[in-house]
Amino acid sequence: MIETVEDLIYDDFDNPPEVPADDTPESQRDADPASDLAFDLDALRQEAYAAGLRDGAVERSQERLAASARTVGLVMERLTAVRRDIDDAASATAESIASVVFAVLLQAFPATYARSGSAEVAHFSKRILPLLRFEPDILVQVACGELPAAEQIRADVPTDLRRRVRVEVGDDLQPGDVRISWQDGQTRRTGASLQAHVIDLLRELGLTSEAPVSIAAVSNSDVM
């Protein structure tokens, strides 16, 4: 309490002013806004740097993936080309071998056919004639020079057919051919038909065809 004027003057001018009490919490009182702003900027800077690293890593990873994809594509193209070359080479080799085999078979067929002709002619006639038991007249024709075959055919004719079976030479027949005719029909075994059958079988196996070798080109002098 101020009791005198002197006390009032003293209190007003000599005493330091009273500082009001600060109710701000101590944790907030010590904080510096400028330092907080600097901290936030540094944190943002670090986060941006980390984000840049992540973006760069992702971009590099994508580039590596793209490069790997291009490499795989080039490898696959090369493998496809190599496989195509191998297939072409194998196909060409197979065709060459097939052509050689085909040519050899065609060249060997006429001589082989003629060489086994007599026995085959006799066997063919022996199998067919019994089926013509009720035919009144039967004509068996063989190629010129097939005397052994003609004799074998006569020997194999069933007894009840001998008076109705004639064995003659057919001028248009080649060695190994035989033709059997009766009143209403005819059957034959010829090298040309057998050769055509063999060629069809070879074609089914993928062998290329060539000009067929005529059976007529093989004479009796070629038969061993």
PDB file of C-alpha atoms in Angstrom:
ATOM      1  CA  MET A   1       0.000   0.000   0.000  1.00  0.00           C
ATOM      2  CA  ILE A   2       1.294   3.475  -0.888  1.00  0.00           C
ATOM      3  CA  GLU A   3       1.197   5.598   2.175  1.00  0.00           C
ATOM      4  CA  THR A   4       3.018   8.743   1.111  1.00  0.00           C
ATOM      5  CA  VAL A   5       3.739  10.773  -1.999  1.00  0.00           C
ATOM      6  CA  GLU A   6       7.335   9.744  -1.777  1.00  0.00           C
ATOM      7  CA  ASP A   7       6.299   6.152  -1.808  1.00  0.00           C
ATOM      8  CA  LEU A   8       4.193   6.763  -4.914  1.00  0.00           C
ATOM      9  CA  ILE A   9       7.033   8.496  -6.735  1.00  0.00           C
ATOM     10  CA  TYR A  10       9.426   5.826  -5.722  1.00  0.00           C
ATOM     11  CA  ASP A  11       7.113   3.054  -6.792  1.00  0.00           C
ATOM     12  CA  ASP A  12       6.406   4.644 -10.175  1.00  0.00           C
ATOM     13  CA  PHE A  13       9.895   5.574 -11.246  1.00  0.00           C
ATOM     14  CA  ASP A  14      12.432   3.725  -9.194  1.00  0.00           C
ATOM     15  CA  ASN A  15      10.972   0.232  -9.155  1.00  0.00           C
ATOM     16  CA  PRO A  16      11.241  -1.851 -12.354  1.00  0.00           C
ATOM     17  CA  PRO A  17       7.916  -2.598 -13.986  1.00  0.00           C
ATOM     18  CA  GLU A  18       6.260  -5.765 -13.052  1.00  0.00           C
ATOM     19  CA  VAL A  19       6.324  -8.407 -15.791  1.00  0.00           C
ATOM     20  CA  PRO A  20       3.055 -10.289 -16.114  1.00  0.00           C
ATOM     21  CA  ALA A  21       3.274 -14.001 -15.618  1.00  0.00           C
ATOM     22  CA  ASP A  22       3.688 -16.114 -18.839  1.00  0.00           C
ATOM     23  CA  ASP A  23       1.034 -18.827 -18.954  1.00  0.00           C
ATOM     24  CA  THR A  24       2.548 -20.488 -22.114  1.00  0.00           C
ATOM     25  CA  PRO A  25       3.643 -24.120 -21.494  1.00  0.00           C
ATOM     26  CA  GLU A  26       7.381 -24.539 -21.190  1.00  0.00           C
ATOM     27  CA  SER A  27       7.572 -26.906 -24.230  1.00  0.00           C
ATOM     28  CA  GLN A  28       5.975 -24.271 -26.426  1.00  0.00           C
ATOM     29  CA  ARG A  29       7.830 -21.414 -24.765  1.00  0.00           C
ATOM     30  CA  ASP A  30      11.233 -22.795 -25.848  1.00  0.00           C
ATOM     31  CA  ALA A  31      10.221 -23.463 -29.494  1.00  0.00           C
ATOM     32  CA  ASP A  32      11.761 -21.245 -32.143  1.00  0.00           C
ATOM     33  CA  PRO A  33       9.499 -20.731 -35.244  1.00  0.00           C
ATOM     34  CA  ALA A  34      12.487 -20.068 -37.438  1.00  0.00           C
ATOM     35  CA  SER A  35      14.144 -23.313 -36.408  1.00  0.00           C
ATOM     36  CA  ASP A  36      10.884 -25.187 -36.928  1.00  0.00           C
ATOM     37  CA  LEU A  37      10.641 -23.791 -40.450  1.00  0.00           C
ATOM     38  CA  ALA A  38      14.229 -24.800 -41.152  1.00  0.00           C
ATOM     39  CA  PHE A  39      13.517 -28.292 -39.864  1.00  0.00           C
ATOM     40  CA  ASP A  40      10.428 -28.595 -42.073  1.00  0.00           C
ATOM     41  CA  LEU A  41      12.380 -27.476 -45.139  1.00  0.00           C
ATOM     42  CA  ASP A  42      15.124 -29.974 -44.411  1.00  0.00           C
ATOM     43  CA  ALA A  43      12.593 -32.769 -43.969  1.00  0.00           C
ATOM     44  CA  LEU A  44      10.897 -31.820 -47.222  1.00  0.00           C
ATOM     45  CA  ARG A  45      14.263 -31.694 -48.936  1.00  0.00           C
ATOM     46  CA  GLN A  46      15.183 -35.170 -47.675  1.00  0.00           C
ATOM     47  CA  GLU A  47      11.801 -36.560 -48.662  1.00  0.00           C
ATOM     48  CA  ALA A  48      12.120 -35.062 -52.133  1.00  0.00           C
ATOM     49  CA  TYR A  49      15.599 -36.528 -52.460  1.00  0.00           C
ATOM     50  CA  ALA A  50      14.348 -39.954 -51.387  1.00  0.00           C
ATOM     51  CA  ALA A  51      11.452 -39.666 -53.817  1.00  0.00           C
ATOM     52  CA  GLY A  52      13.891 -38.768 -56.570  1.00  0.00           C
ATOM     53  CA  LEU A  53      15.994 -41.785 -55.742  1.00  0.00           C
ATOM     54  CA  ARG A  54      12.914 -43.977 -55.846  1.00  0.00           C
ATOM     55  CA  ASP A  55      11.770 -42.506 -59.162  1.00  0.00           C
ATOM     56  CA  GLY A  56      15.255 -42.922 -60.604  1.00  0.00           C
ATOM     57  CA  ALA A  57      15.443 -46.512 -59.410  1.00  0.00           C
ATOM     58  CA  VAL A  58      12.032 -47.259 -60.912  1.00  0.00           C
ATOM     59  CA  GLU A  59      13.028 -45.631 -64.205  1.00  0.00           C
ATOM     60  CA  ARG A  60      16.301 -47.566 -64.329  1.00  0.00           C
ATOM     61  CA  SER A  61      14.441 -50.777 -63.507  1.00  0.00           C
ATOM     62  CA  GLN A  62      11.976 -50.116 -66.320  1.00  0.00           C
ATOM     63  CA  GLU A  63      14.836 -49.413 -68.710  1.00  0.00           C
ATOM     64  CA  ARG A  64      16.534 -52.675 -67.717  1.00  0.00           C
ATOM     65  CA  LEU A  65      13.284 -54.569 -68.216  1.00  0.00           C
ATOM     66  CA  ALA A  66      12.818 -52.982 -71.641  1.00  0.00           C
ATOM     67  CA  ALA A  67      16.405 -53.819 -72.580  1.00  0.00           C
ATOM     68  CA  SER A  68      15.939 -57.394 -71.369  1.00  0.00           C
ATOM     69  CA  ALA A  69      12.737 -57.700 -73.390  1.00  0.00           C
ATOM     70  CA  ARG A  70      14.530 -56.452 -76.507  1.00  0.00           C
ATOM     71  CA  THR A  71      17.366 -58.903 -75.909  1.00  0.00           C
ATOM     72  CA  VAL A  72      14.944 -61.801 -75.445  1.00  0.00           C
ATOM     73  CA  GLY A  73      13.134 -60.765 -78.627  1.00  0.00           C
ATOM     74  CA  LEU A  74      16.377 -60.725 -80.606  1.00  0.00           C
ATOM     75  CA  VAL A  75      17.373 -64.116 -79.197  1.00  0.00           C
ATOM     76  CA  MET A  76      13.985 -65.604 -80.104  1.00  0.00           C
ATOM     77  CA  GLU A  77      14.222 -64.195 -83.626  1.00  0.00           C
ATOM     78  CA  ARG A  78      17.678 -65.707 -84.013  1.00  0.00           C
ATOM     79  CA  LEU A  79      16.551 -69.069 -82.654  1.00  0.00           C
ATOM     80  CA  THR A  80      13.588 -69.039 -85.029  1.00  0.00           C
ATOM     81  CA  ALA A  81      15.880 -68.266 -87.961  1.00  0.00           C
ATOM     82  CA  VAL A  82      18.307 -71.016 -86.936  1.00  0.00           C
ATOM     83  CA  ARG A  83      15.479 -73.516 -86.558  1.00  0.00           C
ATOM     84  CA  ARG A  84      14.121 -72.529 -89.965  1.00  0.00           C
ATOM     85  CA  ASP A  85      17.563 -73.013 -91.503  1.00  0.00           C
ATOM     86  CA  ILE A  86      17.888 -76.422 -89.837  1.00  0.00           C
ATOM     87  CA  ASP A  87      14.417 -77.458 -91.023  1.00  0.00           C
ATOM     88  CA  ASP A  88      15.192 -76.301 -94.561  1.00  0.00           C
ATOM     89  CA  ALA A  89      18.505 -78.155 -94.573  1.00  0.00           C
ATOM     90  CA  ALA A  90      16.906 -81.308 -93.171  1.00  0.00           C
ATOM     91  CA  SER A  91      14.073 -81.081 -95.685  1.00  0.00           C
ATOM     92  CA  ALA A  92      16.501 -80.603 -98.564  1.00  0.00           C
ATOM     93  CA  THR A  93      18.601 -83.538 -97.361  1.00  0.00           C
ATOM     94  CA  ALA A  94      15.537 -85.743 -96.955  1.00  0.00           C
ATOM     95  CA  GLU A  95      14.291 -84.796-100.418  1.00  0.00           C
ATOM     96  CA  SER A  96      17.694 -85.546-101.924  1.00  0.00           C
ATOM     97  CA  ILE A  97      17.848 -88.951-100.241  1.00  0.00           C
ATOM     98  CA  ALA A  98      14.251 -89.669-101.210  1.00  0.00           C
ATOM     99  CA  SER A  99      14.931 -88.748-104.825  1.00  0.00           C
ATOM    100  CA  VAL A 100      17.944 -91.066-104.948  1.00  0.00           C
ATOM    101  CA  VAL A 101      16.001 -93.928-103.349  1.00  0.00           C
ATOM    102  CA  PHE A 102      13.092 -93.330-105.688  1.00  0.00           C
ATOM    103  CA  ALA A 103      15.322 -93.325-108.759  1.00  0.00           C
ATOM    104  CA  VAL A 104      17.128 -96.493-107.649  1.00  0.00           C
ATOM    105  CA  LEU A 105      13.852 -98.300-107.045  1.00  0.00           C
ATOM    106  CA  LEU A 106      12.468 -97.263-110.399  1.00  0.00           C
ATOM    107  CA  GLN A 107      15.618 -98.348-112.188  1.00  0.00           C
ATOM    108  CA  ALA A 108      15.709-101.674-110.366  1.00  0.00           C
ATOM    109  CA  PHE A 109      12.002-102.447-110.680  1.00  0.00           C
ATOM    110  CA  PRO A 110      11.834-103.510-114.356  1.00  0.00           C
ATOM    111  CA  ALA A 111      14.743-105.946-114.156  1.00  0.00           C
ATOM    112  CA  THR A 112      13.521-107.358-110.842  1.00  0.00           C
ATOM    113  CA  TYR A 113      10.004-107.732-112.205  1.00  0.00           C
ATOM    114  CA  ALA A 114      11.185-109.451-115.362  1.00  0.00           C
ATOM    115  CA  ARG A 115      13.569-111.695-113.436  1.00  0.00           C
ATOM    116  CA  SER A 116      10.784-113.030-111.197  1.00  0.00           C
ATOM    117  CA  GLY A 117       8.160-112.863-113.932  1.00  0.00           C
ATOM    118  CA  SER A 118       7.889-116.547-114.858  1.00  0.00           C
ATOM    119  CA  ALA A 119       7.238-117.712-111.317  1.00  0.00           C
ATOM    120  CA  GLU A 120       4.791-114.877-110.664  1.00  0.00           C
ATOM    121  CA  VAL A 121       2.919-115.544-113.915  1.00  0.00           C
ATOM    122  CA  ALA A 122       2.494-119.203-113.037  1.00  0.00           C
ATOM    123  CA  HIS A 123       1.407-118.358-109.493  1.00  0.00           C
ATOM    124  CA  PHE A 124      -1.134-115.794-110.727  1.00  0.00           C
ATOM    125  CA  SER A 125      -2.663-118.241-113.210  1.00  0.00           C
ATOM    126  CA  LYS A 126      -2.804-121.039-110.645  1.00  0.00           C
ATOM    127  CA  ARG A 127      -4.745-118.773-108.297  1.00  0.00           C
ATOM    128  CA  ILE A 128      -7.211-117.477-110.914  1.00  0.00           C
ATOM    129  CA  LEU A 129      -8.032-120.512-113.076  1.00  0.00           C
ATOM    130  CA  PRO A 130      -9.901-122.526-110.396  1.00  0.00           C
ATOM    131  CA  LEU A 131     -12.288-119.580-110.029  1.00  0.00           C
ATOM    132  CA  LEU A 132     -13.241-119.940-113.720  1.00  0.00           C
ATOM    133  CA  ARG A 133     -14.327-123.568-113.427  1.00  0.00           C
ATOM    134  CA  PHE A 134     -17.668-122.954-115.124  1.00  0.00           C
ATOM    135  CA  GLU A 135     -16.355-120.864-118.015  1.00  0.00           C
ATOM    136  CA  PRO A 136     -16.584-122.615-121.414  1.00  0.00           C
ATOM    137  CA  ASP A 137     -13.421-121.088-122.892  1.00  0.00           C
ATOM    138  CA  ILE A 138     -10.387-119.602-121.128  1.00  0.00           C
ATOM    139  CA  LEU A 139      -7.370-117.961-122.758  1.00  0.00           C
ATOM    140  CA  VAL A 140      -4.107-117.429-120.872  1.00  0.00           C
ATOM    141  CA  GLN A 141      -1.594-115.166-122.597  1.00  0.00           C
ATOM    142  CA  VAL A 142       2.034-114.617-121.595  1.00  0.00           C
ATOM    143  CA  ALA A 143       4.897-112.572-123.035  1.00  0.00           C
ATOM    144  CA  CYS A 144       7.035-113.854-125.837  1.00  0.00           C
ATOM    145  CA  GLY A 145       9.909-115.844-124.402  1.00  0.00           C
ATOM    146  CA  GLU A 146       8.037-116.903-121.262  1.00  0.00           C
ATOM    147  CA  LEU A 147       8.236-120.591-122.189  1.00  0.00           C
ATOM    148  CA  PRO A 148       8.912-121.778-118.613  1.00  0.00           C
ATOM    149  CA  ALA A 149       5.867-119.864-117.414  1.00  0.00           C
ATOM    150  CA  ALA A 150       3.674-121.306-120.188  1.00  0.00           C
ATOM    151  CA  GLU A 151       4.741-124.860-119.369  1.00  0.00           C
ATOM    152  CA  GLN A 152       4.126-124.317-115.661  1.00  0.00           C
ATOM    153  CA  ILE A 153       0.677-122.893-116.358  1.00  0.00           C
ATOM    154  CA  ARG A 154      -0.322-125.949-118.434  1.00  0.00           C
ATOM    155  CA  ALA A 155       0.941-128.252-115.695  1.00  0.00           C
ATOM    156  CA  ASP A 156      -1.070-126.429-113.028  1.00  0.00           C
ATOM    157  CA  VAL A 157      -4.387-126.316-114.900  1.00  0.00           C
ATOM    158  CA  PRO A 158      -7.007-128.392-113.044  1.00  0.00           C
ATOM    159  CA  THR A 159      -7.873-131.632-114.817  1.00  0.00           C
ATOM    160  CA  ASP A 160     -11.495-130.663-115.462  1.00  0.00           C
ATOM    161  CA  LEU A 161     -10.390-127.403-117.134  1.00  0.00           C
ATOM    162  CA  ARG A 162      -7.612-128.609-119.404  1.00  0.00           C
ATOM    163  CA  ARG A 163      -9.802-128.973-122.495  1.00  0.00           C
ATOM    164  CA  ARG A 164     -11.098-125.407-122.033  1.00  0.00           C
ATOM    165  CA  VAL A 165      -7.836-123.614-121.248  1.00  0.00           C
ATOM    166  CA  ARG A 166      -5.513-122.354-123.979  1.00  0.00           C
ATOM    167  CA  VAL A 167      -2.058-120.913-123.289  1.00  0.00           C
ATOM    168  CA  GLU A 168      -0.736-118.551-125.965  1.00  0.00           C
ATOM    169  CA  VAL A 169       1.702-115.683-126.486  1.00  0.00           C
ATOM    170  CA  GLY A 170       0.433-112.113-126.285  1.00  0.00           C
ATOM    171  CA  ASP A 171       2.456-109.842-128.545  1.00  0.00           C
ATOM    172  CA  ASP A 172       1.608-106.753-126.491  1.00  0.00           C
ATOM    173  CA  LEU A 173       2.761-108.269-123.194  1.00  0.00           C
ATOM    174  CA  GLN A 174       6.094-107.626-121.499  1.00  0.00           C
ATOM    175  CA  PRO A 175       8.187-110.167-119.553  1.00  0.00           C
ATOM    176  CA  GLY A 176       6.367-110.974-116.327  1.00  0.00           C
ATOM    177  CA  ASP A 177       2.931-109.980-117.672  1.00  0.00           C
ATOM    178  CA  VAL A 178       0.004-112.373-117.918  1.00  0.00           C
ATOM    179  CA  ARG A 179      -3.544-111.895-119.177  1.00  0.00           C
ATOM    180  CA  ILE A 180      -6.430-114.290-118.600  1.00  0.00           C
ATOM    181  CA  SER A 181      -9.585-113.834-120.675  1.00  0.00           C
ATOM    182  CA  TRP A 182     -12.917-115.664-120.611  1.00  0.00           C
ATOM    183  CA  GLN A 183     -16.313-115.230-122.180  1.00  0.00           C
ATOM    184  CA  ASP A 184     -17.495-112.225-120.171  1.00  0.00           C
ATOM    185  CA  GLY A 185     -14.370-110.827-118.610  1.00  0.00           C
ATOM    186  CA  GLN A 186     -10.642-110.452-118.305  1.00  0.00           C
ATOM    187  CA  THR A 187      -7.960-110.006-115.655  1.00  0.00           C
ATOM    188  CA  ARG A 188      -4.286-109.286-115.948  1.00  0.00           C
ATOM    189  CA  ARG A 189      -1.069-108.869-114.051  1.00  0.00           C
ATOM    190  CA  THR A 190       1.291-106.331-115.627  1.00  0.00           C
ATOM    191  CA  GLY A 191       4.499-104.696-114.597  1.00  0.00           C
ATOM    192  CA  ALA A 192       3.095-101.260-115.451  1.00  0.00           C
ATOM    193  CA  SER A 193       0.219-101.615-112.981  1.00  0.00           C
ATOM    194  CA  LEU A 194       2.519-102.961-110.266  1.00  0.00           C
ATOM    195  CA  GLN A 195       4.992-100.179-110.910  1.00  0.00           C
ATOM    196  CA  ALA A 196       2.222 -97.584-110.623  1.00  0.00           C
ATOM    197  CA  HIS A 197       1.164 -99.150-107.324  1.00  0.00           C
ATOM    198  CA  VAL A 198       4.728 -99.016-106.006  1.00  0.00           C
ATOM    199  CA  ILE A 199       5.056 -95.375-107.075  1.00  0.00           C
ATOM    200  CA  ASP A 200       1.838 -94.499-105.231  1.00  0.00           C
ATOM    201  CA  LEU A 201       3.185 -96.140-102.080  1.00  0.00           C
ATOM    202  CA  LEU A 202       6.445 -94.224-102.367  1.00  0.00           C
ATOM    203  CA  ARG A 203       4.579 -90.968-102.843  1.00  0.00           C
ATOM    204  CA  GLU A 204       2.574 -91.640 -99.691  1.00  0.00           C
ATOM    205  CA  LEU A 205       5.912 -91.851 -97.887  1.00  0.00           C
ATOM    206  CA  GLY A 206       6.793 -88.377 -99.150  1.00  0.00           C
ATOM    207  CA  LEU A 207       9.184 -89.440-101.890  1.00  0.00           C
ATOM    208  CA  THR A 208       9.242 -87.240-104.954  1.00  0.00           C
ATOM    209  CA  SER A 209       8.221 -88.741-108.220  1.00  0.00           C
ATOM    210  CA  GLU A 210      10.327 -88.916-111.338  1.00  0.00           C
ATOM    211  CA  ALA A 211       9.614 -90.095-114.849  1.00  0.00           C
ATOM    212  CA  PRO A 212       8.697 -93.784-114.603  1.00  0.00           C
ATOM    213  CA  VAL A 213      10.976 -96.327-116.214  1.00  0.00           C
ATOM    214  CA  SER A 214       9.125 -98.302-118.855  1.00  0.00           C
ATOM    215  CA  ILE A 215       8.984-102.033-118.370  1.00  0.00           C
ATOM    216  CA  ALA A 216       9.319-102.349-122.133  1.00  0.00           C
ATOM    217  CA  ALA A 217      12.813-100.873-121.901  1.00  0.00           C
ATOM    218  CA  VAL A 218      14.024-104.068-120.286  1.00  0.00           C
ATOM    219  CA  SER A 219      14.521-106.815-122.839  1.00  0.00           C
ATOM    220  CA  ASN A 220      15.072-110.490-122.192  1.00  0.00           C
ATOM    221  CA  SER A 221      18.798-109.896-122.551  1.00  0.00           C
ATOM    222  CA  ASP A 222      18.630-107.706-119.439  1.00  0.00           C
ATOM    223  CA  VAL A 223      17.208-110.510-117.350  1.00  0.00           C
ATOM    224  CA  MET A 224      19.850-112.483-115.524  1.00  0.00           C
TER     225      MET A 224
END
